[in-house]
Amino acid sequence: VLKTVDPSGILPERLITVMQAIEALDPNHPEALWFLGVADSQAGRKAAAAKRWQQLLSQLPPDGEHYALVAREIETLETAP
């Protein structure tokens, strides 16, 4: 699921609303953490995005493809102006 959305593309408002509802029910839901992190990043809320993505990283196997993807996005946040 994480690879299905380009983090640089604009997320539909409906998706954000659904992910917020999911996060309210399960604050550790992986897809909610990913998509809401993308939304935070797009809105310039780097700290909020990093926090969600760090939380997501703690749930992923370090040798997995999704871990590498999320780690790259966090690194991009840290190096962006």
PDB file of N, CA and C in Angstrom:
ATOM      1  N   VAL A   1       0.824  -1.197   0.000  1.00  0.00           N
ATOM      2  CA  VAL A   1       0.000   0.000   0.000  1.00  0.00           C
ATOM      3  C   VAL A   1       0.865   1.255   0.000  1.00  0.00           C
ATOM      4  N   LEU A   2       1.975   1.237   0.699  1.00  0.00           N
ATOM      5  CA  LEU A   2       2.797   2.437   0.798  1.00  0.00           C
ATOM      6  C   LEU A   2       3.314   2.901  -0.557  1.00  0.00           C
ATOM      7  N   LYS A   3       3.545   1.989  -1.469  1.00  0.00           N
ATOM      8  CA  LYS A   3       4.094   2.358  -2.760  1.00  0.00           C
ATOM      9  C   LYS A   3       3.025   2.825  -3.731  1.00  0.00           C
ATOM     10  N   THR A   4       1.751   2.725  -3.365  1.00  0.00           N
ATOM     11  CA  THR A   4       0.684   3.066  -4.299  1.00  0.00           C
ATOM     12  C   THR A   4       0.477   4.566  -4.439  1.00  0.00           C
ATOM     13  N   VAL A   5       1.067   5.360  -3.572  1.00  0.00           N
ATOM     14  CA  VAL A   5       0.895   6.809  -3.636  1.00  0.00           C
ATOM     15  C   VAL A   5       2.260   7.471  -3.681  1.00  0.00           C
ATOM     16  N   ASP A   6       2.413   8.340  -4.636  1.00  0.00           N
ATOM     17  CA  ASP A   6       3.641   9.125  -4.741  1.00  0.00           C
ATOM     18  C   ASP A   6       3.594  10.208  -3.671  1.00  0.00           C
ATOM     19  N   PRO A   7       4.554  10.223  -2.732  1.00  0.00           N
ATOM     20  CA  PRO A   7       4.538  11.222  -1.667  1.00  0.00           C
ATOM     21  C   PRO A   7       4.560  12.656  -2.168  1.00  0.00           C
ATOM     22  N   SER A   8       4.960  12.859  -3.424  1.00  0.00           N
ATOM     23  CA  SER A   8       4.966  14.224  -3.944  1.00  0.00           C
ATOM     24  C   SER A   8       3.636  14.597  -4.599  1.00  0.00           C
ATOM     25  N   GLY A   9       2.753  13.614  -4.802  1.00  0.00           N
ATOM     26  CA  GLY A   9       1.447  13.891  -5.389  1.00  0.00           C
ATOM     27  C   GLY A   9       0.457  14.350  -4.329  1.00  0.00           C
ATOM     28  N   ILE A  10      -0.532  15.133  -4.741  1.00  0.00           N
ATOM     29  CA  ILE A  10      -1.524  15.646  -3.794  1.00  0.00           C
ATOM     30  C   ILE A  10      -2.510  14.537  -3.422  1.00  0.00           C
ATOM     31  N   LEU A  11      -2.720  14.360  -2.130  1.00  0.00           N
ATOM     32  CA  LEU A  11      -3.663  13.356  -1.646  1.00  0.00           C
ATOM     33  C   LEU A  11      -5.090  13.899  -1.697  1.00  0.00           C
ATOM     34  N   PRO A  12      -6.040  13.056  -2.080  1.00  0.00           N
ATOM     35  CA  PRO A  12      -7.444  13.487  -2.049  1.00  0.00           C
ATOM     36  C   PRO A  12      -7.893  13.766  -0.613  1.00  0.00           C
ATOM     37  N   GLU A  13      -8.671  14.807  -0.443  1.00  0.00           N
ATOM     38  CA  GLU A  13      -9.157  15.183   0.891  1.00  0.00           C
ATOM     39  C   GLU A  13      -9.940  14.033   1.530  1.00  0.00           C
ATOM     40  N   ARG A  14     -10.683  13.301   0.733  1.00  0.00           N
ATOM     41  CA  ARG A  14     -11.466  12.166   1.253  1.00  0.00           C
ATOM     42  C   ARG A  14     -10.547  11.114   1.875  1.00  0.00           C
ATOM     43  N   LEU A  15      -9.424  10.851   1.236  1.00  0.00           N
ATOM     44  CA  LEU A  15      -8.463   9.887   1.770  1.00  0.00           C
ATOM     45  C   LEU A  15      -7.927  10.367   3.114  1.00  0.00           C
ATOM     46  N   ILE A  16      -7.598  11.626   3.202  1.00  0.00           N
ATOM     47  CA  ILE A  16      -7.078  12.179   4.456  1.00  0.00           C
ATOM     48  C   ILE A  16      -8.130  12.042   5.563  1.00  0.00           C
ATOM     49  N   THR A  17      -9.371  12.344   5.242  1.00  0.00           N
ATOM     50  CA  THR A  17     -10.458  12.237   6.227  1.00  0.00           C
ATOM     51  C   THR A  17     -10.613  10.804   6.719  1.00  0.00           C
ATOM     52  N   VAL A  18     -10.578   9.855   5.797  1.00  0.00           N
ATOM     53  CA  VAL A  18     -10.709   8.441   6.172  1.00  0.00           C
ATOM     54  C   VAL A  18      -9.521   8.015   7.037  1.00  0.00           C
ATOM     55  N   MET A  19      -8.320   8.419   6.656  1.00  0.00           N
ATOM     56  CA  MET A  19      -7.132   8.047   7.431  1.00  0.00           C
ATOM     57  C   MET A  19      -7.157   8.666   8.828  1.00  0.00           C
ATOM     58  N   GLN A  20      -7.674   9.877   8.952  1.00  0.00           N
ATOM     59  CA  GLN A  20      -7.809  10.499  10.275  1.00  0.00           C
ATOM     60  C   GLN A  20      -8.782   9.698  11.144  1.00  0.00           C
ATOM     61  N   ALA A  21      -9.854   9.204  10.554  1.00  0.00           N
ATOM     62  CA  ALA A  21     -10.824   8.391  11.297  1.00  0.00           C
ATOM     63  C   ALA A  21     -10.189   7.069  11.729  1.00  0.00           C
ATOM     64  N   ILE A  22      -9.410   6.475  10.837  1.00  0.00           N
ATOM     65  CA  ILE A  22      -8.721   5.225  11.174  1.00  0.00           C
ATOM     66  C   ILE A  22      -7.714   5.464  12.285  1.00  0.00           C
ATOM     67  N   GLU A  23      -6.957   6.549  12.190  1.00  0.00           N
ATOM     68  CA  GLU A  23      -5.963   6.863  13.216  1.00  0.00           C
ATOM     69  C   GLU A  23      -6.619   7.085  14.577  1.00  0.00           C
ATOM     70  N   ALA A  24      -7.813   7.674  14.575  1.00  0.00           N
ATOM     71  CA  ALA A  24      -8.529   7.893  15.833  1.00  0.00           C
ATOM     72  C   ALA A  24      -8.883   6.563  16.494  1.00  0.00           C
ATOM     73  N   LEU A  25      -9.161   5.545  15.687  1.00  0.00           N
ATOM     74  CA  LEU A  25      -9.487   4.222  16.214  1.00  0.00           C
ATOM     75  C   LEU A  25      -8.245   3.410  16.556  1.00  0.00           C
ATOM     76  N   ASP A  26      -7.193   3.594  15.758  1.00  0.00           N
ATOM     77  CA  ASP A  26      -5.957   2.834  15.937  1.00  0.00           C
ATOM     78  C   ASP A  26      -4.772   3.735  15.618  1.00  0.00           C
ATOM     79  N   PRO A  27      -4.196   4.389  16.636  1.00  0.00           N
ATOM     80  CA  PRO A  27      -3.092   5.331  16.413  1.00  0.00           C
ATOM     81  C   PRO A  27      -1.837   4.702  15.799  1.00  0.00           C
ATOM     82  N   ASN A  28      -1.757   3.376  15.760  1.00  0.00           N
ATOM     83  CA  ASN A  28      -0.594   2.696  15.193  1.00  0.00           C
ATOM     84  C   ASN A  28      -0.874   2.064  13.834  1.00  0.00           C
ATOM     85  N   HIS A  29      -2.003   2.393  13.231  1.00  0.00           N
ATOM     86  CA  HIS A  29      -2.365   1.795  11.952  1.00  0.00           C
ATOM     87  C   HIS A  29      -1.352   2.234  10.889  1.00  0.00           C
ATOM     88  N   PRO A  30      -0.664   1.269  10.254  1.00  0.00           N
ATOM     89  CA  PRO A  30       0.419   1.612   9.333  1.00  0.00           C
ATOM     90  C   PRO A  30       0.001   2.517   8.171  1.00  0.00           C
ATOM     91  N   GLU A  31      -1.097   2.198   7.527  1.00  0.00           N
ATOM     92  CA  GLU A  31      -1.504   3.020   6.383  1.00  0.00           C
ATOM     93  C   GLU A  31      -1.890   4.432   6.820  1.00  0.00           C
ATOM     94  N   ALA A  32      -2.543   4.547   7.961  1.00  0.00           N
ATOM     95  CA  ALA A  32      -2.910   5.879   8.463  1.00  0.00           C
ATOM     96  C   ALA A  32      -1.648   6.683   8.770  1.00  0.00           C
ATOM     97  N   LEU A  33      -0.671   6.057   9.397  1.00  0.00           N
ATOM     98  CA  LEU A  33       0.574   6.760   9.691  1.00  0.00           C
ATOM     99  C   LEU A  33       1.264   7.213   8.405  1.00  0.00           C
ATOM    100  N   TRP A  34       1.274   6.355   7.403  1.00  0.00           N
ATOM    101  CA  TRP A  34       1.917   6.701   6.144  1.00  0.00           C
ATOM    102  C   TRP A  34       1.205   7.872   5.471  1.00  0.00           C
ATOM    103  N   PHE A  35      -0.088   7.712   5.208  1.00  0.00           N
ATOM    104  CA  PHE A  35      -0.809   8.726   4.452  1.00  0.00           C
ATOM    105  C   PHE A  35      -0.920  10.052   5.200  1.00  0.00           C
ATOM    106  N   LEU A  36      -1.117  10.004   6.502  1.00  0.00           N
ATOM    107  CA  LEU A  36      -1.186  11.262   7.256  1.00  0.00           C
ATOM    108  C   LEU A  36       0.194  11.914   7.333  1.00  0.00           C
ATOM    109  N   GLY A  37       1.241  11.099   7.333  1.00  0.00           N
ATOM    110  CA  GLY A  37       2.592  11.645   7.245  1.00  0.00           C
ATOM    111  C   GLY A  37       2.817  12.339   5.909  1.00  0.00           C
ATOM    112  N   VAL A  38       2.321  11.735   4.832  1.00  0.00           N
ATOM    113  CA  VAL A  38       2.415  12.363   3.511  1.00  0.00           C
ATOM    114  C   VAL A  38       1.668  13.694   3.527  1.00  0.00           C
ATOM    115  N   ALA A  39       0.455  13.686   4.082  1.00  0.00           N
ATOM    116  CA  ALA A  39      -0.342  14.919   4.149  1.00  0.00           C
ATOM    117  C   ALA A  39       0.385  15.990   4.964  1.00  0.00           C
ATOM    118  N   ASP A  40       0.976  15.583   6.088  1.00  0.00           N
ATOM    119  CA  ASP A  40       1.737  16.533   6.907  1.00  0.00           C
ATOM    120  C   ASP A  40       2.914  17.104   6.116  1.00  0.00           C
ATOM    121  N   SER A  41       3.633  16.247   5.436  1.00  0.00           N
ATOM    122  CA  SER A  41       4.787  16.680   4.661  1.00  0.00           C
ATOM    123  C   SER A  41       4.372  17.674   3.581  1.00  0.00           C
ATOM    124  N   GLN A  42       3.298  17.367   2.878  1.00  0.00           N
ATOM    125  CA  GLN A  42       2.825  18.247   1.818  1.00  0.00           C
ATOM    126  C   GLN A  42       2.381  19.601   2.354  1.00  0.00           C
ATOM    127  N   ALA A  43       1.891  19.616   3.595  1.00  0.00           N
ATOM    128  CA  ALA A  43       1.423  20.862   4.206  1.00  0.00           C
ATOM    129  C   ALA A  43       2.553  21.620   4.901  1.00  0.00           C
ATOM    130  N   GLY A  44       3.782  21.091   4.815  1.00  0.00           N
ATOM    131  CA  GLY A  44       4.913  21.765   5.434  1.00  0.00           C
ATOM    132  C   GLY A  44       5.090  21.471   6.912  1.00  0.00           C
ATOM    133  N   ARG A  45       4.346  20.501   7.427  1.00  0.00           N
ATOM    134  CA  ARG A  45       4.456  20.117   8.842  1.00  0.00           C
ATOM    135  C   ARG A  45       5.473  18.973   8.957  1.00  0.00           C
ATOM    136  N   LYS A  46       6.744  19.336   8.778  1.00  0.00           N
ATOM    137  CA  LYS A  46       7.812  18.336   8.737  1.00  0.00           C
ATOM    138  C   LYS A  46       7.928  17.544  10.031  1.00  0.00           C
ATOM    139  N   ALA A  47       7.831  18.219  11.172  1.00  0.00           N
ATOM    140  CA  ALA A  47       7.970  17.533  12.457  1.00  0.00           C
ATOM    141  C   ALA A  47       6.854  16.512  12.652  1.00  0.00           C
ATOM    142  N   ALA A  48       5.643  16.879  12.278  1.00  0.00           N
ATOM    143  CA  ALA A  48       4.510  15.956  12.418  1.00  0.00           C
ATOM    144  C   ALA A  48       4.676  14.760  11.484  1.00  0.00           C
ATOM    145  N   ALA A  49       5.119  15.022  10.253  1.00  0.00           N
ATOM    146  CA  ALA A  49       5.346  13.932   9.297  1.00  0.00           C
ATOM    147  C   ALA A  49       6.429  12.995   9.816  1.00  0.00           C
ATOM    148  N   ALA A  50       7.532  13.561  10.286  1.00  0.00           N
ATOM    149  CA  ALA A  50       8.633  12.742  10.799  1.00  0.00           C
ATOM    150  C   ALA A  50       8.185  11.900  11.988  1.00  0.00           C
ATOM    151  N   LYS A  51       7.383  12.479  12.857  1.00  0.00           N
ATOM    152  CA  LYS A  51       6.911  11.738  14.029  1.00  0.00           C
ATOM    153  C   LYS A  51       6.056  10.531  13.609  1.00  0.00           C
ATOM    154  N   ARG A  52       5.138  10.772  12.677  1.00  0.00           N
ATOM    155  CA  ARG A  52       4.292   9.657  12.207  1.00  0.00           C
ATOM    156  C   ARG A  52       5.138   8.600  11.528  1.00  0.00           C
ATOM    157  N   TRP A  53       6.069   9.026  10.678  1.00  0.00           N
ATOM    158  CA  TRP A  53       6.874   8.059   9.946  1.00  0.00           C
ATOM    159  C   TRP A  53       7.856   7.328  10.845  1.00  0.00           C
ATOM    160  N   GLN A  54       8.368   7.971  11.873  1.00  0.00           N
ATOM    161  CA  GLN A  54       9.226   7.265  12.835  1.00  0.00           C
ATOM    162  C   GLN A  54       8.412   6.189  13.563  1.00  0.00           C
ATOM    163  N   GLN A  55       7.178   6.526  13.902  1.00  0.00           N
ATOM    164  CA  GLN A  55       6.286   5.562  14.553  1.00  0.00           C
ATOM    165  C   GLN A  55       6.029   4.380  13.609  1.00  0.00           C
ATOM    166  N   LEU A  56       5.841   4.669  12.347  1.00  0.00           N
ATOM    167  CA  LEU A  56       5.638   3.616  11.354  1.00  0.00           C
ATOM    168  C   LEU A  56       6.894   2.759  11.215  1.00  0.00           C
ATOM    169  N   LEU A  57       8.054   3.376  11.162  1.00  0.00           N
ATOM    170  CA  LEU A  57       9.317   2.626  11.043  1.00  0.00           C
ATOM    171  C   LEU A  57       9.476   1.611  12.161  1.00  0.00           C
ATOM    172  N   SER A  58       9.040   1.970  13.358  1.00  0.00           N
ATOM    173  CA  SER A  58       9.194   1.062  14.501  1.00  0.00           C
ATOM    174  C   SER A  58       8.365  -0.215  14.339  1.00  0.00           C
ATOM    175  N   GLN A  59       7.414  -0.214  13.411  1.00  0.00           N
ATOM    176  CA  GLN A  59       6.563  -1.377  13.183  1.00  0.00           C
ATOM    177  C   GLN A  59       7.027  -2.238  12.005  1.00  0.00           C
ATOM    178  N   LEU A  60       7.934  -1.702  11.205  1.00  0.00           N
ATOM    179  CA  LEU A  60       8.342  -2.380   9.980  1.00  0.00           C
ATOM    180  C   LEU A  60       9.637  -3.153  10.177  1.00  0.00           C
ATOM    181  N   PRO A  61       9.773  -4.291   9.488  1.00  0.00           N
ATOM    182  CA  PRO A  61      11.039  -5.020   9.558  1.00  0.00           C
ATOM    183  C   PRO A  61      12.146  -4.205   8.892  1.00  0.00           C
ATOM    184  N   PRO A  62      13.282  -4.030   9.571  1.00  0.00           N
ATOM    185  CA  PRO A  62      14.365  -3.189   9.059  1.00  0.00           C
ATOM    186  C   PRO A  62      14.919  -3.621   7.704  1.00  0.00           C
ATOM    187  N   ASP A  63      14.753  -4.870   7.352  1.00  0.00           N
ATOM    188  CA  ASP A  63      15.277  -5.336   6.069  1.00  0.00           C
ATOM    189  C   ASP A  63      14.216  -5.306   4.966  1.00  0.00           C
ATOM    190  N   GLY A  64      13.066  -4.707   5.267  1.00  0.00           N
ATOM    191  CA  GLY A  64      11.979  -4.697   4.310  1.00  0.00           C
ATOM    192  C   GLY A  64      11.988  -3.506   3.370  1.00  0.00           C
ATOM    193  N   GLU A  65      11.294  -3.666   2.272  1.00  0.00           N
ATOM    194  CA  GLU A  65      11.189  -2.635   1.240  1.00  0.00           C
ATOM    195  C   GLU A  65      10.471  -1.393   1.763  1.00  0.00           C
ATOM    196  N   HIS A  66       9.417  -1.578   2.548  1.00  0.00           N
ATOM    197  CA  HIS A  66       8.669  -0.441   3.081  1.00  0.00           C
ATOM    198  C   HIS A  66       9.505   0.355   4.070  1.00  0.00           C
ATOM    199  N   TYR A  67      10.322  -0.330   4.845  1.00  0.00           N
ATOM    200  CA  TYR A  67      11.203   0.352   5.798  1.00  0.00           C
ATOM    201  C   TYR A  67      12.120   1.314   5.046  1.00  0.00           C
ATOM    202  N   ALA A  68      12.712   0.829   3.963  1.00  0.00           N
ATOM    203  CA  ALA A  68      13.634   1.662   3.174  1.00  0.00           C
ATOM    204  C   ALA A  68      12.898   2.867   2.596  1.00  0.00           C
ATOM    205  N   LEU A  69      11.679   2.662   2.115  1.00  0.00           N
ATOM    206  CA  LEU A  69      10.894   3.755   1.546  1.00  0.00           C
ATOM    207  C   LEU A  69      10.614   4.829   2.591  1.00  0.00           C
ATOM    208  N   VAL A  70      10.158   4.419   3.756  1.00  0.00           N
ATOM    209  CA  VAL A  70       9.820   5.373   4.818  1.00  0.00           C
ATOM    210  C   VAL A  70      11.083   6.074   5.317  1.00  0.00           C
ATOM    211  N   ALA A  71      12.164   5.322   5.475  1.00  0.00           N
ATOM    212  CA  ALA A  71      13.430   5.924   5.921  1.00  0.00           C
ATOM    213  C   ALA A  71      13.909   6.982   4.934  1.00  0.00           C
ATOM    214  N   ARG A  72      13.759   6.726   3.627  1.00  0.00           N
ATOM    215  CA  ARG A  72      14.151   7.724   2.618  1.00  0.00           C
ATOM    216  C   ARG A  72      13.309   8.985   2.736  1.00  0.00           C
ATOM    217  N   GLU A  73      12.021   8.821   2.984  1.00  0.00           N
ATOM    218  CA  GLU A  73      11.147   9.993   3.111  1.00  0.00           C
ATOM    219  C   GLU A  73      11.526  10.821   4.339  1.00  0.00           C
ATOM    220  N   ILE A  74      11.870  10.156   5.435  1.00  0.00           N
ATOM    221  CA  ILE A  74      12.305  10.869   6.643  1.00  0.00           C
ATOM    222  C   ILE A  74      13.592  11.628   6.345  1.00  0.00           C
ATOM    223  N   GLU A  75      14.503  10.979   5.662  1.00  0.00           N
ATOM    224  CA  GLU A  75      15.764  11.633   5.303  1.00  0.00           C
ATOM    225  C   GLU A  75      15.510  12.851   4.412  1.00  0.00           C
ATOM    226  N   THR A  76      14.579  12.725   3.502  1.00  0.00           N
ATOM    227  CA  THR A  76      14.232  13.848   2.633  1.00  0.00           C
ATOM    228  C   THR A  76      13.696  15.020   3.463  1.00  0.00           C
ATOM    229  N   LEU A  77      12.879  14.717   4.466  1.00  0.00           N
ATOM    230  CA  LEU A  77      12.373  15.782   5.342  1.00  0.00           C
ATOM    231  C   LEU A  77      13.511  16.511   6.039  1.00  0.00           C
ATOM    232  N   GLU A  78      14.486  15.729   6.493  1.00  0.00           N
ATOM    233  CA  GLU A  78      15.594  16.293   7.262  1.00  0.00           C
ATOM    234  C   GLU A  78      16.528  17.137   6.403  1.00  0.00           C
ATOM    235  N   THR A  79      16.613  16.827   5.112  1.00  0.00           N
ATOM    236  CA  THR A  79      17.538  17.553   4.251  1.00  0.00           C
ATOM    237  C   THR A  79      16.860  18.663   3.447  1.00  0.00           C
ATOM    238  N   ALA A  80      15.539  18.689   3.447  1.00  0.00           N
ATOM    239  CA  ALA A  80      14.817  19.720   2.702  1.00  0.00           C
ATOM    240  C   ALA A  80      14.961  21.076   3.403  1.00  0.00           C
ATOM    241  N   PRO A  81      14.992  22.142   2.612  1.00  0.00           N
ATOM    242  CA  PRO A  81      15.121  23.481   3.209  1.00  0.00           C
ATOM    243  C   PRO A  81      13.900  23.884   4.019  1.00  0.00           C
TER     244      PRO A  81
END
